[in-house]
Structure formats: structure tokens, C-alpha cells
mmCIF file of N, CA and C in Angstrom:
data_model
loop_
_atom_site.group_PDB
_atom_site.id
_atom_site.type_symbol
_atom_site.label_atom_id
_atom_site.label_comp_id
_atom_site.label_asym_id
_atom_site.label_seq_id
_atom_site.Cartn_x
_atom_site.Cartn_y
_atom_site.Cartn_z
ATOM 1 N N MET K 1 0.820 -1.179 0.015
ATOM 2 C CA MET K 1 0.046 0.010 0.008
ATOM 3 C C MET K 1 0.842 1.267 -0.011
ATOM 4 N N LYS K 2 1.928 1.216 0.804
ATOM 5 C CA LYS K 2 2.873 2.373 0.848
ATOM 6 C C LYS K 2 3.568 2.596 -0.402
ATOM 7 N N ILE K 3 3.894 1.509 -1.093
ATOM 8 C CA ILE K 3 4.591 1.603 -2.450
ATOM 9 C C ILE K 3 3.624 2.258 -3.462
ATOM 10 N N MET K 4 2.367 1.863 -3.378
ATOM 11 C CA MET K 4 1.386 2.454 -4.340
ATOM 12 C C MET K 4 1.206 3.960 -4.118
ATOM 13 N N LYS K 5 1.210 4.411 -2.848
ATOM 14 C CA LYS K 5 1.074 5.817 -2.568
ATOM 15 C C LYS K 5 2.339 6.564 -3.091
ATOM 16 N N SER K 6 3.522 5.924 -2.828
ATOM 17 C CA SER K 6 4.741 6.572 -3.373
ATOM 18 C C SER K 6 4.785 6.630 -4.859
ATOM 19 N N ALA K 7 4.326 5.604 -5.521
ATOM 20 C CA ALA K 7 4.271 5.620 -7.022
ATOM 21 C C ALA K 7 3.316 6.610 -7.486
ATOM 22 N N ALA K 8 2.151 6.723 -6.802
ATOM 23 C CA ALA K 8 1.181 7.747 -7.266
ATOM 24 C C ALA K 8 1.718 9.124 -7.056
ATOM 25 N N ALA K 9 2.429 9.377 -5.938
ATOM 26 C CA ALA K 9 3.032 10.677 -5.707
ATOM 27 C C ALA K 9 4.058 11.034 -6.739
ATOM 28 N N LEU K 10 4.892 9.989 -7.099
ATOM 29 C CA LEU K 10 5.933 10.215 -8.098
ATOM 30 C C LEU K 10 5.305 10.480 -9.478
ATOM 31 N N PHE K 11 4.290 9.775 -9.803
ATOM 32 C CA PHE K 11 3.541 9.982 -11.065
ATOM 33 C C PHE K 11 2.955 11.408 -11.116
ATOM 34 N N ALA K 12 2.361 11.871 -10.011
ATOM 35 C CA ALA K 12 1.827 13.195 -9.976
ATOM 36 C C ALA K 12 2.906 14.235 -10.126
ATOM 37 N N ALA K 13 4.055 14.053 -9.517
ATOM 38 C CA ALA K 13 5.213 14.963 -9.590
ATOM 39 C C ALA K 13 5.661 15.093 -11.042
ATOM 40 N N ILE K 14 5.828 13.918 -11.672
ATOM 41 C CA ILE K 14 6.258 13.859 -13.075
ATOM 42 C C ILE K 14 5.254 14.546 -14.007
ATOM 43 N N LEU K 15 3.987 14.347 -13.737
ATOM 44 C CA LEU K 15 2.972 14.920 -14.612
ATOM 45 C C LEU K 15 2.931 16.455 -14.455
ATOM 46 N N ILE K 16 3.170 16.914 -13.238
ATOM 47 C CA ILE K 16 3.232 18.379 -12.998
ATOM 48 C C ILE K 16 4.469 18.993 -13.680
ATOM 49 N N ALA K 17 5.580 18.275 -13.572
ATOM 50 C CA ALA K 17 6.832 18.785 -14.113
ATOM 51 C C ALA K 17 6.692 18.863 -15.702
ATOM 52 N N LEU K 18 6.127 17.867 -16.244
ATOM 53 C CA LEU K 18 5.906 17.885 -17.750
ATOM 54 C C LEU K 18 4.965 18.938 -18.182
ATOM 55 N N THR K 19 3.906 19.157 -17.381
ATOM 56 C CA THR K 19 2.951 20.274 -17.705
ATOM 57 C C THR K 19 3.653 21.595 -17.679
ATOM 58 N N VAL K 20 4.379 21.866 -16.660
ATOM 59 C CA VAL K 20 5.106 23.145 -16.539
ATOM 60 C C VAL K 20 6.134 23.288 -17.668
ATOM 61 N N ALA K 21 6.848 22.200 -17.953
ATOM 62 C CA ALA K 21 7.876 22.292 -19.066
ATOM 63 C C ALA K 21 7.230 22.556 -20.384
ATOM 64 N N ALA K 22 5.987 22.073 -20.633
ATOM 65 C CA ALA K 22 5.337 22.297 -21.938
ATOM 66 C C ALA K 22 5.018 23.780 -22.114
ATOM 67 N N CYS K 23 4.855 24.539 -21.045
ATOM 68 C CA CYS K 23 4.572 25.944 -21.131
ATOM 69 C C CYS K 23 5.777 26.820 -21.213
ATOM 70 N N ALA K 24 6.963 26.238 -21.081
ATOM 71 C CA ALA K 24 8.237 27.011 -21.023
ATOM 72 C C ALA K 24 8.547 27.489 -22.411
ATOM 73 N N PRO K 25 9.064 28.701 -22.518
ATOM 74 C CA PRO K 25 9.503 29.234 -23.824
ATOM 75 C C PRO K 25 10.824 28.603 -24.276
ATOM 76 N N THR K 26 11.022 28.584 -25.584
ATOM 77 C CA THR K 26 12.250 28.233 -26.210
ATOM 78 C C THR K 26 12.740 29.337 -27.118
ATOM 79 N N GLU K 27 13.822 29.187 -27.795
ATOM 80 C CA GLU K 27 14.284 30.250 -28.612
ATOM 81 C C GLU K 27 13.311 30.570 -29.752
ATOM 82 N N LYS K 28 12.608 29.615 -30.239
ATOM 83 C CA LYS K 28 11.772 29.845 -31.437
ATOM 84 C C LYS K 28 10.247 29.752 -31.037
ATOM 85 N N THR K 29 9.948 29.396 -29.834
ATOM 86 C CA THR K 29 8.554 29.383 -29.382
ATOM 87 C C THR K 29 8.412 30.145 -28.136
ATOM 88 N N GLU K 30 7.175 30.594 -27.873
ATOM 89 C CA GLU K 30 6.849 31.309 -26.686
ATOM 90 C C GLU K 30 6.198 30.452 -25.635
ATOM 91 N N GLY K 31 6.327 30.794 -24.414
ATOM 92 C CA GLY K 31 5.540 30.138 -23.305
ATOM 93 C C GLY K 31 4.240 30.815 -23.297
ATOM 94 N N THR K 32 3.325 30.303 -22.461
ATOM 95 C CA THR K 32 1.996 30.867 -22.331
ATOM 96 C C THR K 32 1.957 32.344 -21.972
ATOM 97 N N GLY K 33 2.809 32.692 -21.015
ATOM 98 C CA GLY K 33 2.860 34.098 -20.613
ATOM 99 C C GLY K 33 3.310 35.063 -21.733
ATOM 100 N N GLY K 34 4.342 34.591 -22.443
ATOM 101 C CA GLY K 34 4.892 35.403 -23.540
ATOM 102 C C GLY K 34 3.879 35.514 -24.634
ATOM 103 N N TYR K 35 3.143 34.503 -24.931
ATOM 104 C CA TYR K 35 2.113 34.593 -25.984
ATOM 105 C C TYR K 35 1.060 35.603 -25.606
ATOM 106 N N LEU K 36 0.648 35.613 -24.329
ATOM 107 C CA LEU K 36 -0.391 36.586 -23.924
ATOM 108 C C LEU K 36 0.200 37.929 -23.935
ATOM 109 N N ASP K 37 1.466 38.157 -23.546
ATOM 110 C CA ASP K 37 2.056 39.423 -23.587
ATOM 111 C C ASP K 37 2.144 39.988 -25.033
ATOM 112 N N ASP K 38 2.528 39.155 -25.994
ATOM 113 C CA ASP K 38 2.581 39.540 -27.337
ATOM 114 C C ASP K 38 1.240 39.869 -27.934
ATOM 115 N N SER K 39 0.250 39.135 -27.488
ATOM 116 C CA SER K 39 -1.171 39.393 -27.942
ATOM 117 C C SER K 39 -1.573 40.816 -27.500
ATOM 118 N N VAL K 40 -1.188 41.153 -26.318
ATOM 119 C CA VAL K 40 -1.540 42.483 -25.743
ATOM 120 C C VAL K 40 -0.815 43.547 -26.650
ATOM 121 N N VAL K 41 0.482 43.330 -26.827
ATOM 122 C CA VAL K 41 1.242 44.290 -27.652
ATOM 123 C C VAL K 41 0.601 44.402 -29.085
ATOM 124 N N THR K 42 0.309 43.304 -29.720
ATOM 125 C CA THR K 42 -0.337 43.354 -31.020
ATOM 126 C C THR K 42 -1.596 44.154 -31.005
ATOM 127 N N THR K 43 -2.465 43.943 -29.977
ATOM 128 C CA THR K 43 -3.709 44.639 -29.902
ATOM 129 C C THR K 43 -3.482 46.181 -29.703
ATOM 130 N N LYS K 44 -2.495 46.477 -28.850
ATOM 131 C CA LYS K 44 -2.164 47.950 -28.634
ATOM 132 C C LYS K 44 -1.635 48.592 -29.934
ATOM 133 N N VAL K 45 -0.783 47.848 -30.653
ATOM 134 C CA VAL K 45 -0.249 48.432 -31.923
ATOM 135 C C VAL K 45 -1.426 48.644 -32.869
ATOM 136 N N LYS K 46 -2.275 47.687 -33.024
ATOM 137 C CA LYS K 46 -3.415 47.837 -33.937
ATOM 138 C C LYS K 46 -4.277 48.992 -33.600
ATOM 139 N N ALA K 47 -4.550 49.180 -32.272
ATOM 140 C CA ALA K 47 -5.327 50.307 -31.790
ATOM 141 C C ALA K 47 -4.619 51.639 -32.043
ATOM 142 N N ALA K 48 -3.318 51.690 -31.876
ATOM 143 C CA ALA K 48 -2.554 52.924 -32.113
ATOM 144 C C ALA K 48 -2.594 53.285 -33.608
ATOM 145 N N LEU K 49 -2.476 52.225 -34.482
ATOM 146 C CA LEU K 49 -2.504 52.482 -35.873
ATOM 147 C C LEU K 49 -3.909 52.925 -36.340
ATOM 148 N N LEU K 50 -4.956 52.374 -35.754
ATOM 149 C CA LEU K 50 -6.296 52.768 -36.084
ATOM 150 C C LEU K 50 -6.530 54.185 -35.716
ATOM 151 N N GLY K 51 -5.940 54.573 -34.576
ATOM 152 C CA GLY K 51 -6.140 55.986 -34.057
ATOM 153 C C GLY K 51 -5.396 57.049 -34.823
ATOM 154 N N GLU K 52 -4.477 56.643 -35.708
ATOM 155 C CA GLU K 52 -3.769 57.568 -36.531
ATOM 156 C C GLU K 52 -4.472 57.762 -37.865
ATOM 157 N N LYS K 53 -5.108 58.841 -38.100
ATOM 158 C CA LYS K 53 -5.909 59.015 -39.284
ATOM 159 C C LYS K 53 -5.145 59.099 -40.609
ATOM 160 N N SER K 54 -3.867 59.411 -40.531
ATOM 161 C CA SER K 54 -3.068 59.453 -41.770
ATOM 162 C C SER K 54 -2.621 58.081 -42.236
ATOM 163 N N ILE K 55 -2.959 57.016 -41.437
ATOM 164 C CA ILE K 55 -2.541 55.685 -41.856
ATOM 165 C C ILE K 55 -3.733 54.838 -42.146
ATOM 166 N N HIS K 56 -3.786 54.193 -43.350
ATOM 167 C CA HIS K 56 -4.840 53.310 -43.633
ATOM 168 C C HIS K 56 -4.468 51.985 -43.087
ATOM 169 N N SER K 57 -4.758 51.780 -41.774
ATOM 170 C CA SER K 57 -4.240 50.553 -41.116
ATOM 171 C C SER K 57 -5.039 49.336 -41.393
ATOM 172 N N THR K 58 -6.142 49.367 -42.084
ATOM 173 C CA THR K 58 -6.876 48.125 -42.386
ATOM 174 C C THR K 58 -6.160 47.195 -43.326
ATOM 175 N N GLN K 59 -5.123 47.762 -43.986
ATOM 176 C CA GLN K 59 -4.368 46.910 -44.870
ATOM 177 C C GLN K 59 -2.993 46.529 -44.339
ATOM 178 N N ILE K 60 -2.776 46.775 -42.993
ATOM 179 C CA ILE K 60 -1.561 46.479 -42.298
ATOM 180 C C ILE K 60 -1.804 45.258 -41.415
ATOM 181 N N THR K 61 -0.910 44.294 -41.466
ATOM 182 C CA THR K 61 -1.001 43.193 -40.567
ATOM 183 C C THR K 61 0.082 43.332 -39.499
ATOM 184 N N VAL K 62 -0.270 43.089 -38.220
ATOM 185 C CA VAL K 62 0.661 43.248 -37.127
ATOM 186 C C VAL K 62 0.920 41.922 -36.533
ATOM 187 N N THR K 63 2.167 41.442 -36.459
ATOM 188 C CA THR K 63 2.511 40.225 -35.805
ATOM 189 C C THR K 63 3.610 40.514 -34.759
ATOM 190 N N THR K 64 3.472 39.920 -33.559
ATOM 191 C CA THR K 64 4.434 40.160 -32.501
ATOM 192 C C THR K 64 4.973 38.873 -31.985
ATOM 193 N N PHE K 65 6.306 38.811 -31.847
ATOM 194 C CA PHE K 65 6.977 37.625 -31.242
ATOM 195 C C PHE K 65 8.063 38.140 -30.275
ATOM 196 N N LYS K 66 7.847 37.895 -29.002
ATOM 197 C CA LYS K 66 8.835 38.293 -27.927
ATOM 198 C C LYS K 66 9.119 39.800 -27.989
ATOM 199 N N GLY K 67 8.056 40.589 -28.232
ATOM 200 C CA GLY K 67 8.217 41.997 -28.248
ATOM 201 C C GLY K 67 8.655 42.612 -29.582
ATOM 202 N N ARG K 68 9.004 41.778 -30.513
ATOM 203 C CA ARG K 68 9.420 42.241 -31.842
ATOM 204 C C ARG K 68 8.221 42.235 -32.761
ATOM 205 N N VAL K 69 7.855 43.450 -33.222
ATOM 206 C CA VAL K 69 6.665 43.582 -33.996
ATOM 207 C C VAL K 69 7.024 43.656 -35.517
ATOM 208 N N GLN K 70 6.253 42.900 -36.304
ATOM 209 C CA GLN K 70 6.431 42.899 -37.731
ATOM 210 C C GLN K 70 5.190 43.569 -38.343
ATOM 211 N N LEU K 71 5.373 44.581 -39.155
ATOM 212 C CA LEU K 71 4.341 45.217 -39.868
ATOM 213 C C LEU K 71 4.402 44.794 -41.328
ATOM 214 N N SER K 72 3.353 44.283 -41.891
ATOM 215 C CA SER K 72 3.346 43.795 -43.263
ATOM 216 C C SER K 72 1.981 44.212 -43.851
ATOM 217 N N GLY K 73 1.899 44.160 -45.145
ATOM 218 C CA GLY K 73 0.695 44.614 -45.846
ATOM 219 C C GLY K 73 1.026 45.740 -46.770
ATOM 220 N N PHE K 74 0.015 46.593 -46.979
ATOM 221 C CA PHE K 74 0.131 47.662 -47.993
ATOM 222 C C PHE K 74 -0.134 49.052 -47.415
ATOM 223 N N VAL K 75 0.616 49.983 -47.941
ATOM 224 C CA VAL K 75 0.422 51.435 -47.591
ATOM 225 C C VAL K 75 0.509 52.202 -48.859
ATOM 226 N N ARG K 76 0.114 53.456 -48.818
ATOM 227 C CA ARG K 76 0.040 54.289 -50.032
ATOM 228 C C ARG K 76 1.351 54.943 -50.341
ATOM 229 N N SER K 77 2.203 55.138 -49.355
ATOM 230 C CA SER K 77 3.465 55.881 -49.616
ATOM 231 C C SER K 77 4.522 55.491 -48.581
ATOM 232 N N LYS K 78 5.782 55.987 -48.846
ATOM 233 C CA LYS K 78 6.866 55.835 -47.894
ATOM 234 C C LYS K 78 6.557 56.551 -46.605
ATOM 235 N N ASP K 79 5.981 57.722 -46.759
ATOM 236 C CA ASP K 79 5.603 58.494 -45.554
ATOM 237 C C ASP K 79 4.653 57.743 -44.661
ATOM 238 N N GLU K 80 3.652 57.089 -45.277
ATOM 239 C CA GLU K 80 2.716 56.384 -44.464
ATOM 240 C C GLU K 80 3.368 55.159 -43.775
ATOM 241 N N ALA K 81 4.321 54.490 -44.513
ATOM 242 C CA ALA K 81 5.013 53.388 -43.875
ATOM 243 C C ALA K 81 5.876 53.861 -42.754
ATOM 244 N N ARG K 82 6.571 55.040 -42.947
ATOM 245 C CA ARG K 82 7.344 55.593 -41.867
ATOM 246 C C ARG K 82 6.498 55.931 -40.674
ATOM 247 N N ALA K 83 5.348 56.498 -40.942
ATOM 248 C CA ALA K 83 4.436 56.908 -39.843
ATOM 249 C C ALA K 83 3.906 55.707 -39.103
ATOM 250 N N ALA K 84 3.666 54.565 -39.827
ATOM 251 C CA ALA K 84 3.229 53.359 -39.120
ATOM 252 C C ALA K 84 4.299 52.819 -38.220
ATOM 253 N N VAL K 85 5.561 52.841 -38.674
ATOM 254 C CA VAL K 85 6.729 52.364 -37.848
ATOM 255 C C VAL K 85 6.878 53.279 -36.609
ATOM 256 N N ASP K 86 6.757 54.590 -36.854
ATOM 257 C CA ASP K 86 6.929 55.512 -35.760
ATOM 258 C C ASP K 86 5.900 55.379 -34.684
ATOM 259 N N VAL K 87 4.633 55.183 -35.138
ATOM 260 C CA VAL K 87 3.495 54.999 -34.177
ATOM 261 C C VAL K 87 3.717 53.676 -33.412
ATOM 262 N N THR K 88 4.138 52.637 -34.090
ATOM 263 C CA THR K 88 4.394 51.335 -33.472
ATOM 264 C C THR K 88 5.485 51.386 -32.456
ATOM 265 N N LYS K 89 6.520 52.145 -32.674
ATOM 266 C CA LYS K 89 7.653 52.267 -31.756
ATOM 267 C C LYS K 89 7.185 52.910 -30.431
ATOM 268 N N THR K 90 6.135 53.709 -30.452
ATOM 269 C CA THR K 90 5.670 54.330 -29.194
ATOM 270 C C THR K 90 4.835 53.498 -28.306
ATOM 271 N N VAL K 91 4.456 52.333 -28.810
ATOM 272 C CA VAL K 91 3.576 51.428 -27.988
ATOM 273 C C VAL K 91 4.389 50.730 -26.940
ATOM 274 N N GLU K 92 3.915 50.722 -25.744
ATOM 275 C CA GLU K 92 4.582 50.017 -24.651
ATOM 276 C C GLU K 92 4.657 48.501 -24.929
ATOM 277 N N GLY K 93 5.800 47.976 -24.638
ATOM 278 C CA GLY K 93 6.031 46.550 -24.862
ATOM 279 C C GLY K 93 6.716 46.216 -26.163
ATOM 280 N N VAL K 94 6.811 47.201 -27.096
ATOM 281 C CA VAL K 94 7.447 46.980 -28.384
ATOM 282 C C VAL K 94 8.949 47.133 -28.178
ATOM 283 N N ARG K 95 9.671 46.025 -28.490
ATOM 284 C CA ARG K 95 11.148 46.083 -28.346
ATOM 285 C C ARG K 95 11.835 46.474 -29.665
ATOM 286 N N SER K 96 11.256 46.066 -30.790
ATOM 287 C CA SER K 96 11.773 46.450 -32.109
ATOM 288 C C SER K 96 10.651 46.348 -33.165
ATOM 289 N N VAL K 97 10.869 46.985 -34.284
ATOM 290 C CA VAL K 97 9.870 46.945 -35.363
ATOM 291 C C VAL K 97 10.562 46.549 -36.708
ATOM 292 N N SER K 98 9.968 45.521 -37.339
ATOM 293 C CA SER K 98 10.344 45.131 -38.665
ATOM 294 C C SER K 98 9.382 45.656 -39.669
ATOM 295 N N ASN K 99 9.834 46.465 -40.569
ATOM 296 C CA ASN K 99 8.940 47.112 -41.612
ATOM 297 C C ASN K 99 8.954 46.316 -42.872
ATOM 298 N N ASP K 100 7.951 45.480 -43.063
ATOM 299 C CA ASP K 100 7.804 44.748 -44.301
ATOM 300 C C ASP K 100 6.621 45.274 -45.075
ATOM 301 N N LEU K 101 6.314 46.509 -44.925
ATOM 302 C CA LEU K 101 5.158 47.163 -45.669
ATOM 303 C C LEU K 101 5.532 47.372 -47.117
ATOM 304 N N LEU K 102 4.591 47.199 -47.956
ATOM 305 C CA LEU K 102 4.795 47.389 -49.393
ATOM 306 C C LEU K 102 3.970 48.590 -49.826
ATOM 307 N N ILE K 103 4.465 49.384 -50.772
ATOM 308 C CA ILE K 103 3.758 50.566 -51.259
ATOM 309 C C ILE K 103 3.054 50.149 -52.515
ATOM 310 N N LYS K 104 1.700 50.503 -52.532
ATOM 311 C CA LYS K 104 0.972 50.149 -53.778
ATOM 312 C C LYS K 104 0.448 51.361 -54.481
#
């Protein structure tokens, strides 16, 4: 009976350790907390771009990974692309901005 309790406790400890490890970030993937943080940054960037009337942000896609924001999609001019990058840089949580915007 004592052995079964010890085995059950060991199994529970292993299960908890595996669960926690599955949520841990790696170099190319995020942990649960990082994913939520990046989702918040993405939402804030989208809101900031929407609030800027000189930017047609409906054609801009925002992707965030570990605080690095990638802007892609289409803008009307270099000035609009520059403005989108400048607005993005002001958002809390943005560590860097990758400008992959195309002018159409």
C-alpha cells in the first residue's frame, strides 16, 4: 500500500513537471505568458494604428513575437510606412519593429 502511494506521488510529480515544461518558452517558441504578452502588444499596436488618421491601417498586418513587431501589408506611400513604424515604436512593450510594408 505504501509503495502504491509513493508511486502515485511520483507519477503526480512527473505529470506536473511535464505540464510546466510544456509551457516554457524556447528560442523559437513562446511560453503561455509570452504569448499573452505579445497578444496584448499586437492589440495595442493595432489600436494605435487605427487611431492615426493618416494611416490606412486596415491593410496592415501586425505580428508580434517576444516584443518584436512585424508590420506587413500595403500602404500608399513611404511617408505612411514611416508613420506606421513611428507609431508602433511608441507602444509600450514593443522592443523592435520590422517594416515589411509594401507601397501600392
